[in-house]
Amino acid sequence: MPIRILSDEVASQIAAGEVIERPSSVVKELLENALDAGARRISIRIEAAGKRLIEVMDDGNGIPASELALAVARHATSKLVTAQDLFTVRTLGFRGEALASIGSVSHLTLISRIPGSDSGAQLKVDGGKNGPLETTGAPQGTVVRVEDLFYNVPARLKFLKQDITERGQIDALVTRYALAYPEVRLRLIQDSRQGMQTAGNGDRRELLANLYGVEIGRQLLEVTADEDDLKLNGFISPISLTRSNRREITFFVNGRWVQDTALTAALLQAYHTLLMVGRYPLAVLFLEIPPELVDVNVHPAKAEVRFRSPDRVFSGVQRAVRRALLAYTPIPQISSSSHWAPIGGQVEIDPAWEMASQDENGAATPTAPPAMGWIPRTQPALPADRPPILRLVGQVGATYLVAEGPDGLYLIDQHAAHERVLFERFMRERRQDIPAQTLLEPVPVHLSLQDAEALTPQLPFLHRLGFQVEPFGPGSFLVRGIPVFLLGSDPVAALQVLVEDFEEDETPLQSELEARLIARICKRVAIKGGQEMTHQEQEALVRDLERCQSPRTCPHGRPTMIHLSVDLLERQFGRRGSR
Ligand code: ADP
Ligand code: MG
């Protein structure tokens, strides 16, 4: 066959394939156009999973009659002029391709009226061919009607999934945009069934409750971060709320829904060691970044972006999410539907939980409590929510403290609790230099040369923390003093922590690095599981824990206590309820 220039019709059908893959892609493009037009109200009507009809009606600023034909021409856009503008675009569209593409593979009707005009205009496009421009009555804004999508590209039609799948894709898409634009009133009707309607009052949590159910809406944790030119907002699930796949992880970048594996990876890293293997969080996160720092033109459907400094973006996301997670971790409560076994029975250990505690070597039986399965309290605990004043009962198995509160029994992991107490002391007192207590006998520490190299630059930091350590020949150090409140603990163990390899996911930011180092020191020097404590020491620990800012978790995010409510105890003993 000789080389030929493709007819416009064929060329646009081929190009359309990149942008318009399925009905939900049409919905996405039309929705983005309506948002770009400043609509406050958008109504979407779908018939037969979008194959019969997709109609999007908005109250935005409309298209002048004289520009209707241009709107459906290829590479025609009102949103940018030069290629350089790509790095300043604030609109969702910019390629000028969507309407042309849609028009070439469907029966398209475009009706629009701009403010101040007393009539609207209508243009029909059939398989890429424009009809006449007509005057018509119309409300202000734009209606785009797409009928018989892919009627002239049967191959495309064959690739579509079952109606239920295509409908689901549209639902998922509109849901995400509803969350991204809570101030816009959105309505979705599929086959005359009202699918969704949002209030447009800007309240994202209310929206989440409507979309995911009240219980989930209430549990989701808010994320906010504002660092230089990176803003992150949105919601993530607490560690007790997971899914078996990543489908509920959504990222918007500058108002644009993107599918970015690296952003997802950053999110998952923030949950690292907190979730069972194979479980994923729910998240809807909105990233705002100056347009010049992100390239949005890397994908025809604009579903991917490229960041100028990806590492900064990813570590910013990871940190913000981690912070939100650690600020809020409810006291695990044993659910009555769990495998809580009566005395003599067997407690099932869910092996997945053991993964979560892989690096906790402090407690003798680290996995037992979570293995019983736990749920967040029905009243979600807010960050400020403290456990009540507790009355110490005693120590069990030289590992747990038992205490009584007004609302039941508390089991406290002595190691995790002590870690938390020490950690907060360090963090509180390190604002000034922490006073050192000079040891009667300096303690020599011998390290491998490699470890000694790693430790030497940390000496000033250690000094500020109250560790008086000085070089003492090759590979050797002399510990002359330790922080006052660590008296009686093993200084060598504390030092060892500083030279250990860091986990891969650790961000080498100085302030964070220090907090992590401190957390590690605390883990090392805290009372261990299996260690007897005097009644006085037990009392002191419970009192110190009560005074902590975040008493419910250790610095690594694991629970310090489990709450057995009176209600649960009564049910377990058959005093109340079904059993
Ligand atoms: P793009 O959005 O990339 O500019 P489109 O093909 O989606 O390309 O739209 C072409 C042009 O038509 C837009 O630039 C805009 O000026 C106009 N337009 C499309 N939809 C609407 C709408 N709902 N309201 C107002 N103008 C619209
Ligand atoms: Mg567009």
Coordinates of C-alpha atoms and ligand atoms in Angstrom, one line a residue:
M1 CA 0.0 0.0 0.0
P2 CA 1.4 3.4 -0.8
I3 CA 1.9 6.0 1.9
R4 CA -1.1 8.2 2.4
I5 CA -2.1 11.0 4.7
L6 CA -5.0 9.8 6.8
S7 CA -8.3 11.5 6.4
D8 CA -9.1 13.8 9.2
E9 CA -11.9 11.5 10.2
V10 CA -9.6 8.5 10.6
A11 CA -6.9 10.6 12.3
S12 CA -9.2 11.9 14.9
Q13 CA -10.7 8.5 15.6
I14 CA -7.2 7.2 16.2
A15 CA -6.3 10.1 18.4
A16 CA -9.6 9.7 20.2
G17 CA -8.5 6.3 21.3
E18 CA -5.8 7.8 23.5
V19 CA -8.2 10.1 25.3
I20 CA -11.5 8.3 25.2
E21 CA -11.1 4.7 26.1
R22 CA -14.4 4.0 27.8
P23 CA -17.5 5.8 29.0
S24 CA -15.9 6.9 32.2
S25 CA -13.2 8.8 30.2
V26 CA -15.9 10.8 28.6
V27 CA -17.4 11.6 32.0
K28 CA -14.0 12.7 33.2
E29 CA -13.3 15.0 30.3
L30 CA -16.8 16.6 30.5
L31 CA -16.6 16.9 34.3
E32 CA -13.2 18.6 34.0
N33 CA -14.5 21.0 31.4
A34 CA -17.4 22.0 33.6
L35 CA -15.1 22.5 36.6
D36 CA -12.7 24.6 34.4
A37 CA -15.8 26.7 33.4
G38 CA -16.2 27.6 37.1
A39 CA -19.4 25.6 37.5
R40 CA -21.0 25.5 41.0
R41 CA -23.5 22.9 40.0
I42 CA -23.0 19.9 37.8
S43 CA -25.5 17.3 36.9
I44 CA -24.5 14.0 35.1
R45 CA -27.0 11.7 33.5
I46 CA -26.0 8.3 32.3
E47 CA -27.9 5.7 30.4
A48 CA -26.9 2.1 29.7
A49 CA -23.5 2.5 31.4
G50 CA -22.8 5.5 29.2
K51 CA -23.1 3.6 25.9
R52 CA -26.6 5.1 25.2
L53 CA -26.1 8.5 26.8
I54 CA -23.7 10.6 28.8
E55 CA -25.0 14.1 29.6
V56 CA -23.2 16.7 31.6
M57 CA -25.0 19.9 32.5
D58 CA -23.2 22.8 34.2
D59 CA -23.9 26.3 35.3
G60 CA -20.4 27.6 34.3
N61 CA -19.5 30.5 32.1
G62 CA -20.5 28.8 28.9
I63 CA -19.2 29.0 25.3
P64 CA -20.1 31.9 23.0
A65 CA -22.1 30.9 20.0
S66 CA -19.3 32.1 17.7
E67 CA -16.9 29.6 19.4
L68 CA -19.0 26.5 19.5
A69 CA -17.5 25.1 16.3
L70 CA -14.0 25.9 17.6
A71 CA -14.7 24.1 20.8
V72 CA -15.2 20.8 18.9
A73 CA -12.2 21.4 16.6
R74 CA -9.0 19.4 17.3
H75 CA -6.3 21.3 19.2
A76 CA -8.6 24.2 20.0
T77 CA -8.6 25.4 23.6
S78 CA -9.2 28.6 25.5
K79 CA -6.8 27.4 28.3
L80 CA -3.4 28.0 26.9
V81 CA -1.6 29.8 24.1
T82 CA 2.1 28.7 24.2
A83 CA 3.8 25.5 25.2
Q84 CA 5.4 27.4 28.0
D85 CA 1.9 28.0 29.5
L86 CA 1.9 24.2 30.3
F87 CA 3.9 25.0 33.3
T88 CA 1.5 27.6 34.6
V89 CA -1.8 26.1 33.7
R90 CA -4.3 26.1 36.6
T91 CA -7.1 24.5 34.5
L92 CA -7.7 20.8 34.3
G93 CA -7.9 20.8 30.5
F94 CA -5.3 22.2 28.1
R95 CA -4.9 19.8 25.2
G96 CA -8.0 21.0 23.3
E97 CA -8.7 17.4 22.3
A98 CA -11.6 16.1 24.4
L99 CA -14.6 17.5 22.6
A100 CA -13.0 16.8 19.2
S101 CA -12.3 13.2 20.2
I102 CA -15.7 12.6 21.7
G103 CA -17.3 14.2 18.6
S104 CA -15.5 11.8 16.3
V105 CA -16.8 8.7 18.1
S106 CA -20.4 9.5 19.0
H107 CA -23.4 11.7 18.3
L108 CA -22.4 14.9 20.2
T109 CA -24.7 17.8 21.1
L110 CA -23.3 20.9 22.6
I111 CA -25.7 23.5 23.9
S112 CA -24.4 26.6 25.7
R113 CA -25.4 30.0 26.8
I114 CA -23.0 32.6 28.2
P115 CA -24.0 35.1 30.9
G116 CA -25.6 38.3 29.4
S117 CA -26.8 36.5 26.2
D118 CA -30.5 36.1 25.9
S119 CA -30.4 32.8 23.9
G120 CA -28.3 29.8 23.7
A121 CA -26.6 28.1 20.8
Q122 CA -26.6 24.5 19.8
L123 CA -24.2 22.4 17.7
K124 CA -24.4 18.8 16.8
V125 CA -21.4 16.7 15.7
D126 CA -22.0 13.2 14.2
G127 CA -19.0 11.0 13.9
G128 CA -16.7 14.0 13.5
K129 CA -19.0 16.0 11.1
N130 CA -20.4 19.3 12.3
G131 CA -24.1 20.1 11.8
P132 CA -25.5 23.6 11.5
L133 CA -25.2 26.1 14.4
E134 CA -28.7 26.7 15.8
T135 CA -30.2 29.2 18.2
T136 CA -32.0 27.6 21.1
G137 CA -33.4 28.4 24.5
A138 CA -31.0 27.2 27.3
P139 CA -30.1 28.0 30.9
Q140 CA -26.8 29.7 31.5
G141 CA -24.0 27.2 31.2
T142 CA -23.3 24.3 29.1
V143 CA -25.0 21.0 28.3
V144 CA -22.9 18.3 26.6
R145 CA -24.8 15.3 25.4
V146 CA -22.9 12.2 24.1
E147 CA -25.1 9.6 22.5
D148 CA -24.2 6.2 21.2
L149 CA -20.6 6.3 22.1
F150 CA -18.3 4.3 19.8
Y151 CA -21.3 3.7 17.4
N152 CA -18.8 4.1 14.5
V153 CA -15.9 2.2 16.1
P154 CA -17.3 -1.3 16.8
A155 CA -13.9 -2.6 17.9
R156 CA -14.0 -0.2 20.8
L157 CA -17.4 -1.2 21.8
K158 CA -16.2 -4.8 21.9
F159 CA -13.5 -3.9 24.4
L160 CA -15.9 -2.4 26.9
K161 CA -16.6 -4.4 30.0
Q162 CA -19.9 -5.5 31.3
D163 CA -22.3 -2.7 32.1
I164 CA -21.9 -3.2 35.8
T165 CA -18.2 -2.7 35.5
E166 CA -18.5 0.4 33.3
R167 CA -21.1 1.9 35.6
G168 CA -18.9 1.2 38.6
Q169 CA -16.0 3.0 36.9
I170 CA -18.3 6.1 36.4
D171 CA -19.4 5.9 40.0
A172 CA -15.9 5.7 41.3
L173 CA -14.8 8.6 39.1
V174 CA -17.6 10.9 40.1
T175 CA -17.1 10.0 43.7
R176 CA -13.5 11.1 43.6
Y177 CA -14.3 14.4 41.9
A178 CA -17.0 15.0 44.4
L179 CA -14.4 14.7 47.2
A180 CA -11.9 16.8 45.4
Y181 CA -14.4 19.6 44.8
P182 CA -16.6 19.6 47.9
E183 CA -17.8 23.2 47.2
V184 CA -19.4 22.1 43.9
R185 CA -22.9 20.5 43.9
L186 CA -22.6 17.3 42.0
R187 CA -25.4 15.0 41.0
L188 CA -25.1 11.6 39.3
I189 CA -28.1 9.8 37.8
Q190 CA -27.6 6.4 36.2
D191 CA -30.6 5.0 34.3
S192 CA -32.9 7.4 36.2
R193 CA -31.7 6.1 39.5
Q194 CA -30.2 8.9 41.6
G195 CA -26.7 7.7 42.3
M196 CA -25.2 10.5 44.3
Q197 CA -25.9 14.1 45.2
T198 CA -23.5 16.3 47.1
A199 CA -24.4 19.4 49.1
G200 CA -21.7 21.6 47.8
N201 CA -21.1 23.0 51.2
G202 CA -17.3 22.3 51.2
D203 CA -17.5 19.8 54.1
R204 CA -15.3 16.9 53.1
R205 CA -15.9 14.8 56.2
E206 CA -19.6 15.0 55.7
L207 CA -19.1 13.9 52.1
L208 CA -16.9 11.0 53.2
A209 CA -19.6 9.9 55.6
N210 CA -22.2 10.0 52.8
L211 CA -20.0 8.2 50.4
Y212 CA -18.4 5.6 52.6
G213 CA -20.9 5.4 55.5
V214 CA -21.1 7.3 58.8
E215 CA -18.8 4.9 60.7
I216 CA -16.0 5.1 58.2
G217 CA -16.5 8.8 57.7
R218 CA -16.0 9.3 61.4
Q219 CA -13.0 7.2 61.8
L220 CA -10.9 8.7 58.9
L221 CA -8.0 10.8 60.1
E222 CA -7.4 14.2 58.7
V223 CA -4.0 15.0 57.1
T224 CA -2.8 18.5 56.8
A225 CA 0.7 19.7 55.9
D226 CA 2.0 22.9 54.6
E227 CA 5.7 22.9 53.9
D228 CA 7.1 25.7 51.7
D229 CA 5.5 25.0 48.4
L230 CA 3.9 21.7 49.2
K231 CA 0.5 21.5 50.6
L232 CA -1.2 18.2 51.5
N233 CA -4.7 17.8 52.7
G234 CA -7.2 15.0 52.9
F235 CA -8.1 11.9 54.9
I236 CA -6.5 8.5 55.6
S237 CA -7.8 5.5 57.4
P238 CA -6.6 4.6 60.9
I239 CA -4.6 1.4 61.1
S240 CA -7.7 -0.5 62.1
L241 CA -9.5 0.3 58.9
T242 CA -8.0 -1.5 55.8
R243 CA -8.9 -2.9 52.5
S244 CA -7.5 -5.8 50.6
N245 CA -6.4 -3.7 47.6
R246 CA -5.2 -0.3 46.7
R247 CA -8.4 0.8 45.0
E248 CA -9.4 3.2 47.7
I249 CA -6.2 5.1 47.5
T250 CA -6.7 8.4 45.6
F251 CA -4.4 11.2 44.9
F252 CA -5.2 14.5 43.4
V253 CA -2.5 16.8 42.3
N254 CA -3.5 20.4 41.8
G255 CA -7.2 19.3 41.5
R256 CA -6.3 16.6 39.0
W257 CA -6.9 13.0 39.7
V258 CA -3.6 11.1 39.1
Q259 CA -2.6 7.5 39.3
D260 CA 0.9 7.7 40.5
T261 CA 2.6 4.6 41.9
A262 CA 5.3 6.6 43.6
L263 CA 2.8 8.7 45.6
T264 CA 1.0 5.5 46.6
A265 CA 4.3 4.0 47.7
A266 CA 5.0 7.0 49.8
L267 CA 1.6 6.6 51.5
L268 CA 2.2 2.9 52.1
Q269 CA 5.6 3.5 53.6
A270 CA 4.0 5.8 56.1
Y271 CA 1.9 2.8 57.2
H272 CA 5.0 0.5 57.2
T273 CA 4.9 -2.0 60.1
L274 CA 1.5 -0.8 61.1
L275 CA -0.6 -2.8 58.7
M276 CA -0.8 -6.5 58.2
V277 CA 0.8 -7.7 55.0
G278 CA -1.7 -7.6 52.1
R279 CA -3.8 -4.9 53.7
Y280 CA -4.1 -1.4 52.4
P281 CA -5.3 1.9 53.8
L282 CA -8.1 4.1 52.4
A283 CA -6.9 7.5 51.5
V284 CA -8.0 10.6 49.6
L285 CA -5.2 13.1 49.5
F286 CA -5.0 16.4 47.8
L287 CA -1.6 17.7 46.9
E288 CA -1.1 21.3 45.9
I289 CA 2.2 22.3 44.4
P290 CA 3.1 25.3 42.2
P291 CA 2.3 24.4 38.6
E292 CA 5.8 25.0 37.5
L293 CA 7.1 22.2 39.7
V294 CA 4.9 19.5 38.1
D295 CA 4.6 18.5 34.4
V296 CA 1.0 17.6 33.7
N297 CA 1.5 16.9 30.1
V298 CA 2.9 13.3 30.2
H299 CA -0.2 11.4 29.5
P300 CA -3.0 11.9 26.9
A301 CA -5.7 11.3 29.5
K302 CA -3.7 13.5 32.0
A303 CA -3.7 10.6 34.5
E304 CA 0.0 10.9 35.3
V305 CA 2.2 13.7 36.2
R306 CA 5.9 14.2 36.7
F307 CA 7.4 16.1 39.6
R308 CA 10.4 18.4 39.3
S309 CA 11.7 17.0 42.6
P310 CA 9.9 13.7 43.2
D311 CA 11.9 12.8 46.3
R312 CA 10.8 16.0 48.1
V313 CA 7.2 15.3 47.2
F314 CA 7.3 11.7 48.3
S315 CA 9.0 12.3 51.6
G316 CA 6.6 15.2 52.3
V317 CA 3.7 12.9 51.7
Q318 CA 5.2 10.1 53.8
R319 CA 5.9 12.4 56.7
A320 CA 2.5 14.1 56.8
V321 CA 0.7 10.8 56.7
R322 CA 2.9 9.3 59.3
R323 CA 2.4 12.3 61.6
A324 CA -1.4 12.0 61.2
L325 CA -1.2 8.3 62.0
L326 CA 0.9 8.7 65.1
A327 CA -1.0 11.6 66.5
Y328 CA -4.0 9.4 66.6
T329 CA -4.1 5.8 67.5
P330 CA -7.0 4.7 69.5
I331 CA -6.6 2.4 72.5
P332 CA -7.1 -1.0 71.1
Q333 CA -10.3 -2.5 72.5
I334 CA -10.9 -6.2 72.3
S335 CA -14.0 -6.6 70.3
S336 CA -16.7 -9.0 71.6
S337 CA -16.8 -10.7 68.3
S338 CA -13.2 -11.5 68.4
H339 CA -11.4 -14.8 69.3
W340 CA -11.2 -13.8 72.9
A341 CA -11.0 -17.2 74.5
P342 CA -12.3 -18.0 78.0
I343 CA -9.7 -19.3 80.4
G344 CA -8.4 -22.6 79.2
G345 CA -9.3 -21.9 75.6
Q346 CA -7.0 -21.3 72.8
V347 CA -6.3 -17.8 71.5
E348 CA -5.8 -17.9 67.8
I349 CA -2.8 -16.0 66.6
D350 CA -3.2 -14.4 63.3
P351 CA 0.2 -14.9 61.7
A352 CA -0.1 -11.6 59.8
W353 CA 0.1 -9.7 63.0
E354 CA 3.4 -11.2 63.7
M355 CA 4.8 -9.4 60.7
A356 CA 3.7 -6.2 62.2
S357 CA 5.9 -6.6 65.2
Q358 CA 8.9 -8.0 63.4
D359 CA 11.3 -5.5 64.9
E360 CA 9.9 -5.1 68.4
N361 CA 12.2 -7.1 70.5
G362 CA 11.3 -5.5 73.8
A363 CA 8.4 -7.5 74.9
A364 CA 8.5 -11.2 75.6
T365 CA 5.1 -11.9 73.9
P366 CA 4.8 -9.1 71.5
T367 CA 2.0 -10.3 69.4
A368 CA -0.5 -11.7 71.8
P369 CA -2.8 -8.7 72.3
P370 CA -3.4 -7.7 68.7
A371 CA -3.9 -11.3 67.9
M372 CA -7.2 -11.1 69.7
G373 CA -8.4 -8.7 67.1
W374 CA -9.2 -5.1 68.0
I375 CA -11.5 -2.4 66.9
P376 CA -11.4 1.3 67.6
R377 CA -13.6 2.6 70.3
T378 CA -17.1 3.3 69.2
Q379 CA -16.5 6.9 70.3
P380 CA -13.4 7.7 68.3
A381 CA -10.7 8.9 70.5
L382 CA -9.5 12.3 69.5
P383 CA -5.8 13.2 69.8
A384 CA -6.5 15.0 73.1
D385 CA -8.4 12.0 74.5
R386 CA -6.5 10.6 77.4
P387 CA -7.0 7.4 79.3
P388 CA -8.7 8.1 82.6
I389 CA -6.8 8.2 85.9
L390 CA -6.0 4.6 86.6
R391 CA -5.7 2.6 89.8
L392 CA -2.8 0.2 89.7
V393 CA -3.7 -3.4 90.5
G394 CA -0.4 -5.1 89.9
Q395 CA 1.9 -6.8 87.4
V396 CA 1.2 -9.9 85.4
G397 CA 3.8 -12.2 84.0
A398 CA 6.4 -9.6 84.8
T399 CA 5.4 -8.0 81.6
Y400 CA 2.0 -6.3 81.9
L401 CA 0.6 -3.9 84.4
V402 CA -3.1 -4.3 85.3
A403 CA -5.0 -1.2 86.2
E404 CA -8.5 -0.3 86.8
G405 CA -10.3 2.8 85.4
P406 CA -13.9 4.0 85.8
D407 CA -14.8 2.2 82.5
G408 CA -13.1 -1.1 83.0
L409 CA -9.8 -2.8 83.0
Y410 CA -6.6 -1.6 81.3
L411 CA -3.7 -3.9 80.4
I412 CA -0.5 -1.9 80.0
D413 CA 2.6 -3.2 78.2
Q414 CA 5.3 -2.1 80.6
H415 CA 8.0 -2.0 77.9
A416 CA 5.9 0.0 75.4
A417 CA 4.7 2.3 78.2
H418 CA 8.2 3.0 79.5
E419 CA 9.4 3.7 75.9
R420 CA 6.7 6.3 75.5
V421 CA 7.5 7.9 78.8
L422 CA 11.2 8.1 78.1
F423 CA 10.6 9.3 74.6
E424 CA 8.4 12.2 75.6
R425 CA 10.9 13.2 78.3
F426 CA 13.7 13.3 75.8
M427 CA 11.7 15.2 73.3
R428 CA 10.5 17.7 76.0
E429 CA 13.9 18.3 77.5
R430 CA 16.0 18.3 74.5
R431 CA 14.9 21.9 73.7
Q432 CA 17.7 22.8 76.0
D433 CA 20.7 20.5 76.5
I434 CA 19.7 17.6 78.7
P435 CA 21.8 17.6 81.9
A436 CA 24.1 14.6 82.3
Q437 CA 24.7 12.6 85.4
T438 CA 28.4 11.8 85.7
L439 CA 29.0 8.1 86.2
L440 CA 31.1 7.1 89.1
E441 CA 33.1 4.8 86.8
P442 CA 33.4 5.8 83.1
V443 CA 32.2 2.9 80.9
P444 CA 34.4 2.0 78.0
V445 CA 32.6 1.0 74.8
H446 CA 34.3 -0.8 71.9
L447 CA 32.9 -0.6 68.4
S448 CA 34.0 -1.9 65.1
L449 CA 35.9 0.7 63.1
Q450 CA 32.9 1.1 60.8
D451 CA 30.5 1.7 63.7
A452 CA 33.0 4.0 65.3
E453 CA 33.0 6.1 62.1
A454 CA 29.2 6.2 62.2
L455 CA 29.1 7.3 65.8
T456 CA 31.8 10.0 65.8
P457 CA 29.7 12.6 63.9
Q458 CA 26.8 12.0 66.3
L459 CA 28.8 12.9 69.4
P460 CA 27.6 16.6 69.6
F461 CA 24.0 15.4 69.2
L462 CA 24.6 12.8 71.9
H463 CA 26.1 15.5 74.1
R464 CA 23.0 17.6 73.8
L465 CA 20.9 14.6 74.8
G466 CA 23.0 14.2 78.0
F467 CA 25.3 11.5 76.9
Q468 CA 28.9 12.4 77.7
V469 CA 30.9 10.3 75.3
E470 CA 34.4 10.8 74.2
P471 CA 36.7 9.1 71.7
F472 CA 39.2 6.8 73.5
G473 CA 41.5 5.4 70.9
P474 CA 40.6 3.7 67.7
G475 CA 37.2 2.1 67.8
S476 CA 36.8 3.0 71.5
F477 CA 34.7 5.5 73.4
L478 CA 34.4 6.4 77.0
V479 CA 31.0 7.1 78.4
R480 CA 31.4 9.6 81.3
G481 CA 27.8 10.6 81.9
I482 CA 24.3 9.7 80.8
P483 CA 21.0 11.6 81.0
V484 CA 19.8 12.0 84.6
F485 CA 16.6 10.1 84.0
L486 CA 18.3 7.1 82.5
L487 CA 20.3 6.4 85.6
G488 CA 20.4 2.6 86.2
S489 CA 20.0 1.7 82.5
D490 CA 22.7 0.4 80.2
P491 CA 24.6 3.2 78.4
V492 CA 26.3 0.8 76.0
A493 CA 22.9 -0.4 74.7
A494 CA 21.9 3.2 74.1
L495 CA 25.0 4.0 72.1
Q496 CA 24.7 0.9 70.1
V497 CA 21.4 2.1 68.7
L498 CA 23.1 5.1 67.1
V499 CA 25.3 3.0 64.9
E500 CA 22.8 0.5 63.7
D501 CA 21.7 0.6 60.1
F502 CA 18.6 2.6 59.4
E503 CA 15.6 1.0 57.9
E504 CA 15.3 1.8 54.2
D505 CA 12.3 3.9 54.5
E506 CA 13.8 6.4 56.8
T507 CA 14.0 10.0 55.6
P508 CA 17.3 11.5 56.4
L509 CA 15.9 14.8 57.7
Q510 CA 17.9 16.0 60.7
S511 CA 15.0 16.8 63.0
E512 CA 13.2 13.6 62.1
L513 CA 16.4 11.6 62.3
E514 CA 16.9 12.8 65.8
A515 CA 13.4 11.8 66.8
R516 CA 13.9 8.4 65.4
L517 CA 17.3 8.0 67.1
I518 CA 15.7 9.0 70.4
A519 CA 12.9 6.6 69.8
R520 CA 15.5 3.8 69.3
I521 CA 17.4 4.8 72.4
C522 CA 14.2 4.6 74.4
K523 CA 13.3 1.2 73.0
R524 CA 16.7 0.0 74.0
V525 CA 16.9 1.3 77.5
A526 CA 13.2 0.9 78.5
I527 CA 12.2 -1.7 81.0
K528 CA 11.9 -5.0 79.2
G529 CA 9.0 -7.4 79.2
G530 CA 9.8 -10.1 81.8
Q531 CA 11.4 -7.7 84.2
E532 CA 10.1 -7.6 87.7
M533 CA 9.1 -4.1 88.9
T534 CA 8.5 -3.0 92.5
H535 CA 5.0 -1.7 93.3
Q536 CA 6.5 1.7 93.5
E537 CA 8.1 1.5 90.1
Q538 CA 4.8 0.2 88.7
E539 CA 2.9 3.2 90.2
A540 CA 5.5 5.6 88.9
L541 CA 5.2 4.2 85.4
V542 CA 1.4 4.4 85.3
R543 CA 1.5 8.0 86.6
D544 CA 4.2 9.0 84.1
L545 CA 2.2 7.4 81.3
E546 CA -0.9 9.4 82.3
R547 CA 1.1 12.5 81.9
C548 CA 2.2 11.7 78.4
Q549 CA 0.9 13.6 75.3
S550 CA 0.3 10.4 73.4
P551 CA 0.0 7.8 76.1
R552 CA -1.7 5.2 73.9
T553 CA 1.2 4.2 71.7
C554 CA 4.9 3.6 72.0
P555 CA 7.1 5.9 69.8
H556 CA 7.0 3.2 67.1
G557 CA 3.2 3.4 67.0
R558 CA 2.4 0.2 68.8
P559 CA -0.2 0.2 71.5
T560 CA 0.8 0.7 75.1
M561 CA -2.5 -0.4 76.5
I562 CA -5.5 -2.5 75.9
H563 CA -8.9 -1.6 77.3
L564 CA -11.3 -4.3 78.4
S565 CA -14.5 -2.4 79.0
V566 CA -17.0 -3.3 81.8
D567 CA -19.4 -3.9 79.0
L568 CA -17.2 -6.4 77.4
L569 CA -16.4 -8.2 80.6
E570 CA -20.1 -8.5 81.3
R571 CA -20.7 -10.0 78.0
Q572 CA -17.8 -12.4 78.2
F573 CA -19.1 -13.6 81.5
G574 CA -22.6 -14.0 80.2
R575 CA -24.0 -11.4 82.5
R576 CA -25.4 -9.5 79.6
G577 CA -26.2 -10.0 75.9
S578 CA -26.2 -13.2 73.9
R579 CA -23.6 -15.3 75.6
Ligands
ADP1 P1 -9.6 21.6 26.8 O1 -10.4 21.4 27.9 O2 -8.3 20.9 26.8 O3 -9.4 23.1 26.5 P2 -11.8 20.5 25.3 O4 -11.9 19.8 24.0 O5 -12.2 19.7 26.5 O6 -10.3 21.0 25.5 O7 -12.6 21.8 25.2 C1 -12.4 22.8 24.3 C2 -12.8 24.2 24.7 O8 -14.2 24.2 24.8 C3 -12.3 24.5 26.1 O9 -11.0 25.1 26.0 C4 -13.3 25.5 26.6 O10 -13.0 26.8 26.1 C5 -14.6 25.1 25.9 N1 -15.4 24.3 26.8 C6 -15.6 22.9 26.8 N2 -16.5 22.5 27.7 C7 -16.9 23.6 28.3 C8 -17.9 23.9 29.3 N3 -18.5 22.9 30.0 N4 -18.1 25.2 29.7 C9 -17.4 26.2 29.1 N5 -16.5 26.0 28.1 C10 -16.3 24.8 27.7
MG2 MG -11.3 19.6 28.4

